[in-house]
Amino acid sequence: MKGKFITLEGPDGSGKSTIIKLIGDYMKEKGIDFIVTREPGGTKIGEKIRSIILDNENISMGPETEALLYAAARSQHVHEKIIPALNEGKVVFSDRFILSSLAYQGVGRQLGIERVKSINDFGLRGIYPDLILFFHIDPELTLQRKTLKMGGDRLEQEGNEFHKRVYDGYMELIKMYPENVKIIDATKSIDEVLNQSIEEIEKLLTI
Ligand code: TYD
């Protein structure tokens, strides 16, 4: 596989989505062939699964069903978009990937990291990110931002305890799987967060 696979991870409200757009602008400027994608979603099938998962009407969804749906969307993403792009030598940026399921479903929903990992491994075809940018922000800060924001999807509506568990889950995962993870201080200004991210990307791509 000729391309490189870079994922952005972090709790809700850590600013990944803003930064991934700016990273895209930077890549364009540099003339590097890349794609930006996201999870859940990234493909037509995946976006349909995303709307089922995040729909506020689906309050009866069991945690195992939720985990399987995320894993199904991811498997389609790997099959239809990520592997073909990597084979074409592109740099693939994904807003969230496997670590999100391990933190949100494995720890947040208390299904267990290993169990969630095993259902995901089935659909991943051995694909693992070359670089994971972890956007670190204290959960107290994101929860404050969250309560200021009205509405939100089914996951965002979860209580503070859930989001604290997700944060703790990420911390545990970084210790368990430190390979390729770089911690970005997401409390800094957008410019600083972007610069930190680009520094890590440049190291990987040896620009
Ligand atoms: P999204 O609107 O993309 O949120 P964000 O901008 O924070 O990434 O919604 C995705 C939600 O789904 C988010 O709350 C995280 C959650 N999620 C999981 O619980 N498991 C997963 O595997 C993924 C990819 C996302």
PDB file of N, CA, C and O in Angstrom, residues 11-14 136-148 159-168 187:
ATOM      1  N   PRO A  11     -12.337  13.643  22.167  1.00  0.00           N
ATOM      2  CA  PRO A  11     -13.719  13.727  22.631  1.00  0.00           C
ATOM      3  C   PRO A  11     -14.556  14.679  21.791  1.00  0.00           C
ATOM      4  O   PRO A  11     -14.013  15.464  21.013  1.00  0.00           O
ATOM      5  N   ASP A  12     -15.886  14.605  21.956  1.00  0.00           N
ATOM      6  CA  ASP A  12     -16.783  15.558  21.294  1.00  0.00           C
ATOM      7  C   ASP A  12     -16.331  16.966  21.681  1.00  0.00           C
ATOM      8  O   ASP A  12     -15.982  17.210  22.841  1.00  0.00           O
ATOM      9  N   GLY A  13     -16.336  17.863  20.712  1.00  0.00           N
ATOM     10  CA  GLY A  13     -16.021  19.268  21.015  1.00  0.00           C
ATOM     11  C   GLY A  13     -14.538  19.553  21.126  1.00  0.00           C
ATOM     12  O   GLY A  13     -14.139  20.580  21.651  1.00  0.00           O
ATOM     13  N   SER A  14     -13.677  18.647  20.606  1.00  0.00           N
ATOM     14  CA  SER A  14     -12.238  18.903  20.717  1.00  0.00           C
ATOM     15  C   SER A  14     -11.696  19.669  19.507  1.00  0.00           C
ATOM     16  O   SER A  14     -10.502  19.958  19.430  1.00  0.00           O
ATOM     17  N   HIS A 136      -6.267  16.431  22.587  1.00  0.00           N
ATOM     18  CA  HIS A 136      -6.473  16.331  24.024  1.00  0.00           C
ATOM     19  C   HIS A 136      -7.105  17.600  24.589  1.00  0.00           C
ATOM     20  O   HIS A 136      -6.599  18.703  24.381  1.00  0.00           O
ATOM     21  N   ILE A 137      -8.209  17.400  25.278  1.00  0.00           N
ATOM     22  CA  ILE A 137      -8.869  18.521  25.955  1.00  0.00           C
ATOM     23  C   ILE A 137      -9.564  17.954  27.188  1.00  0.00           C
ATOM     24  O   ILE A 137     -10.150  16.868  27.133  1.00  0.00           O
ATOM     25  N   ASP A 138      -9.455  18.675  28.290  1.00  0.00           N
ATOM     26  CA  ASP A 138     -10.065  18.233  29.540  1.00  0.00           C
ATOM     27  C   ASP A 138     -11.575  18.109  29.370  1.00  0.00           C
ATOM     28  O   ASP A 138     -12.207  18.996  28.821  1.00  0.00           O
ATOM     29  N   PRO A 139     -12.169  17.005  29.853  1.00  0.00           N
ATOM     30  CA  PRO A 139     -13.616  16.831  29.642  1.00  0.00           C
ATOM     31  C   PRO A 139     -14.449  17.950  30.270  1.00  0.00           C
ATOM     32  O   PRO A 139     -15.509  18.296  29.772  1.00  0.00           O
ATOM     33  N   GLU A 140     -13.943  18.541  31.362  1.00  0.00           N
ATOM     34  CA  GLU A 140     -14.701  19.643  31.994  1.00  0.00           C
ATOM     35  C   GLU A 140     -14.947  20.763  30.983  1.00  0.00           C
ATOM     36  O   GLU A 140     -16.026  21.350  30.941  1.00  0.00           O
ATOM     37  N   LEU A 141     -13.934  21.043  30.178  1.00  0.00           N
ATOM     38  CA  LEU A 141     -14.041  22.127  29.193  1.00  0.00           C
ATOM     39  C   LEU A 141     -15.046  21.812  28.090  1.00  0.00           C
ATOM     40  O   LEU A 141     -15.876  22.647  27.736  1.00  0.00           O
ATOM     41  N   THR A 142     -14.956  20.571  27.560  1.00  0.00           N
ATOM     42  CA  THR A 142     -15.862  20.224  26.460  1.00  0.00           C
ATOM     43  C   THR A 142     -17.296  20.114  26.978  1.00  0.00           C
ATOM     44  O   THR A 142     -18.236  20.455  26.282  1.00  0.00           O
ATOM     45  N   LEU A 143     -17.446  19.662  28.217  1.00  0.00           N
ATOM     46  CA  LEU A 143     -18.799  19.531  28.757  1.00  0.00           C
ATOM     47  C   LEU A 143     -19.433  20.902  28.971  1.00  0.00           C
ATOM     48  O   LEU A 143     -20.627  21.092  28.747  1.00  0.00           O
ATOM     49  N   GLN A 144     -18.604  21.867  29.361  1.00  0.00           N
ATOM     50  CA  GLN A 144     -19.112  23.246  29.482  1.00  0.00           C
ATOM     51  C   GLN A 144     -19.599  23.744  28.129  1.00  0.00           C
ATOM     52  O   GLN A 144     -20.689  24.279  28.008  1.00  0.00           O
ATOM     53  N   ARG A 145     -18.760  23.530  27.091  1.00  0.00           N
ATOM     54  CA  ARG A 145     -19.129  23.958  25.739  1.00  0.00           C
ATOM     55  C   ARG A 145     -20.416  23.268  25.314  1.00  0.00           C
ATOM     56  O   ARG A 145     -21.271  23.858  24.688  1.00  0.00           O
ATOM     57  N   LYS A 146     -20.510  21.958  25.676  1.00  0.00           N
ATOM     58  CA  LYS A 146     -21.664  21.164  25.262  1.00  0.00           C
ATOM     59  C   LYS A 146     -22.960  21.696  25.863  1.00  0.00           C
ATOM     60  O   LYS A 146     -23.969  21.810  25.184  1.00  0.00           O
ATOM     61  N   THR A 147     -22.904  22.056  27.148  1.00  0.00           N
ATOM     62  CA  THR A 147     -24.151  22.502  27.781  1.00  0.00           C
ATOM     63  C   THR A 147     -24.579  23.875  27.260  1.00  0.00           C
ATOM     64  O   THR A 147     -25.745  24.237  27.325  1.00  0.00           O
ATOM     65  N   LEU A 148     -23.608  24.623  26.709  1.00  0.00           N
ATOM     66  CA  LEU A 148     -23.959  25.914  26.117  1.00  0.00           C
ATOM     67  C   LEU A 148     -24.670  25.711  24.777  1.00  0.00           C
ATOM     68  O   LEU A 148     -25.419  26.553  24.323  1.00  0.00           O
ATOM     69  N   GLY A 159     -25.141  11.767  29.044  1.00  0.00           N
ATOM     70  CA  GLY A 159     -24.781  12.504  30.260  1.00  0.00           C
ATOM     71  C   GLY A 159     -23.285  12.709  30.441  1.00  0.00           C
ATOM     72  O   GLY A 159     -22.477  12.101  29.731  1.00  0.00           O
ATOM     73  N   ASN A 160     -22.946  13.561  31.406  1.00  0.00           N
ATOM     74  CA  ASN A 160     -21.542  13.869  31.679  1.00  0.00           C
ATOM     75  C   ASN A 160     -20.739  12.638  32.085  1.00  0.00           C
ATOM     76  O   ASN A 160     -19.568  12.529  31.750  1.00  0.00           O
ATOM     77  N   GLU A 161     -21.393  11.706  32.796  1.00  0.00           N
ATOM     78  CA  GLU A 161     -20.688  10.496  33.236  1.00  0.00           C
ATOM     79  C   GLU A 161     -20.179   9.712  32.030  1.00  0.00           C
ATOM     80  O   GLU A 161     -19.051   9.223  32.023  1.00  0.00           O
ATOM     81  N   PHE A 162     -21.034   9.610  31.010  1.00  0.00           N
ATOM     82  CA  PHE A 162     -20.657   8.901  29.782  1.00  0.00           C
ATOM     83  C   PHE A 162     -19.440   9.578  29.159  1.00  0.00           C
ATOM     84  O   PHE A 162     -18.450   8.914  28.828  1.00  0.00           O
ATOM     85  N   HIS A 163     -19.496  10.892  29.017  1.00  0.00           N
ATOM     86  CA  HIS A 163     -18.391  11.596  28.351  1.00  0.00           C
ATOM     87  C   HIS A 163     -17.103  11.553  29.176  1.00  0.00           C
ATOM     88  O   HIS A 163     -16.010  11.516  28.616  1.00  0.00           O
ATOM     89  N   LYS A 164     -17.240  11.502  30.494  1.00  0.00           N
ATOM     90  CA  LYS A 164     -16.036  11.355  31.342  1.00  0.00           C
ATOM     91  C   LYS A 164     -15.427   9.975  31.141  1.00  0.00           C
ATOM     92  O   LYS A 164     -14.209   9.827  31.078  1.00  0.00           O
ATOM     93  N   ARG A 165     -16.294   8.959  31.022  1.00  0.00           N
ATOM     94  CA  ARG A 165     -15.779   7.598  30.791  1.00  0.00           C
ATOM     95  C   ARG A 165     -15.058   7.527  29.443  1.00  0.00           C
ATOM     96  O   ARG A 165     -14.020   6.895  29.312  1.00  0.00           O
ATOM     97  N   VAL A 166     -15.651   8.196  28.437  1.00  0.00           N
ATOM     98  CA  VAL A 166     -15.009   8.206  27.106  1.00  0.00           C
ATOM     99  C   VAL A 166     -13.612   8.810  27.210  1.00  0.00           C
ATOM    100  O   VAL A 166     -12.636   8.261  26.673  1.00  0.00           O
ATOM    101  N   TYR A 167     -13.509   9.907  27.921  1.00  0.00           N
ATOM    102  CA  TYR A 167     -12.200  10.565  28.090  1.00  0.00           C
ATOM    103  C   TYR A 167     -11.216   9.613  28.778  1.00  0.00           C
ATOM    104  O   TYR A 167     -10.093   9.416  28.313  1.00  0.00           O
ATOM    105  N   ASP A 168     -11.659   9.012  29.882  1.00  0.00           N
ATOM    106  CA  ASP A 168     -10.786   8.061  30.596  1.00  0.00           C
ATOM    107  C   ASP A 168     -10.402   6.907  29.675  1.00  0.00           C
ATOM    108  O   ASP A 168      -9.283   6.404  29.721  1.00  0.00           O
ATOM    109  N   THR A 187      -6.410  22.678  23.608  1.00  0.00           N
ATOM    110  CA  THR A 187      -6.894  23.869  24.335  1.00  0.00           C
ATOM    111  C   THR A 187      -6.254  25.135  23.751  1.00  0.00           C
ATOM    112  O   THR A 187      -6.661  26.238  24.069  1.00  0.00           O
TER     113      THR A 187
END
